[in-house]
């Protein structure tokens, strides 16, 4: 059986590391708010961009 061609994705993996304590806090916040880490980061970034720049 032939494999269907994959659809191009409009996403790119961005990797970074955090301290164990910060990683745990971020994961707990995402879980508390019932969000994926990706969605939590998107919300954080949108709030950052909305802040007035000095």
C-alpha positions as a printed Julia matrix, in Angstrom:
54×3 Matrix{Float64}:
  0.0    0.0    0.0
  1.49   3.35  -1.04
  1.85   6.06   1.55
 -0.1    9.27   0.89
  2.11  12.31   0.32
  2.45  14.44   3.43
  0.82  17.86   3.43
  3.21  20.74   3.92
  2.91  22.17   7.42
  2.72  25.81   8.32
  4.71  25.22  11.5
  8.37  25.05  12.41
  9.93  23.45  15.47
 11.75  25.94  17.66
 13.9   24.37  20.34
 15.18  25.91  23.53
 16.01  24.67  27.0
 14.87  25.9   30.39
 16.09  25.2   33.89
 14.34  22.19  35.44
 12.46  24.46  37.86
 11.24  26.8   35.12
 10.31  23.9   32.83
  8.22  22.38  35.63
  6.53  25.72  36.35
  5.71  26.27  32.67
  4.3   22.75  32.3
  2.23  23.15  35.48
  0.82  26.48  34.25
 -0.1   24.97  30.89
 -1.79  22.02  32.63
 -3.59  24.31  35.09
 -5.0   26.32  32.18
 -5.65  23.17  30.12
 -3.41  24.43  27.3
 -0.68  22.82  25.25
  2.8   24.26  25.67
  2.5   25.63  22.13
 -0.74  27.43  22.89
  0.64  28.82  26.16
  3.69  30.16  24.33
  1.48  31.7   21.62
 -0.55  33.5   24.29
  2.6   34.71  26.03
  4.05  35.98  22.76
  0.82  37.79  21.81
  0.82  39.52  25.22
  4.47  40.46  24.79
  3.85  41.95  21.34
  0.83  43.9   22.64
  2.91  45.62  25.35
  3.98  49.16  24.52
  7.64  49.26  23.56
  9.89  51.85  25.22
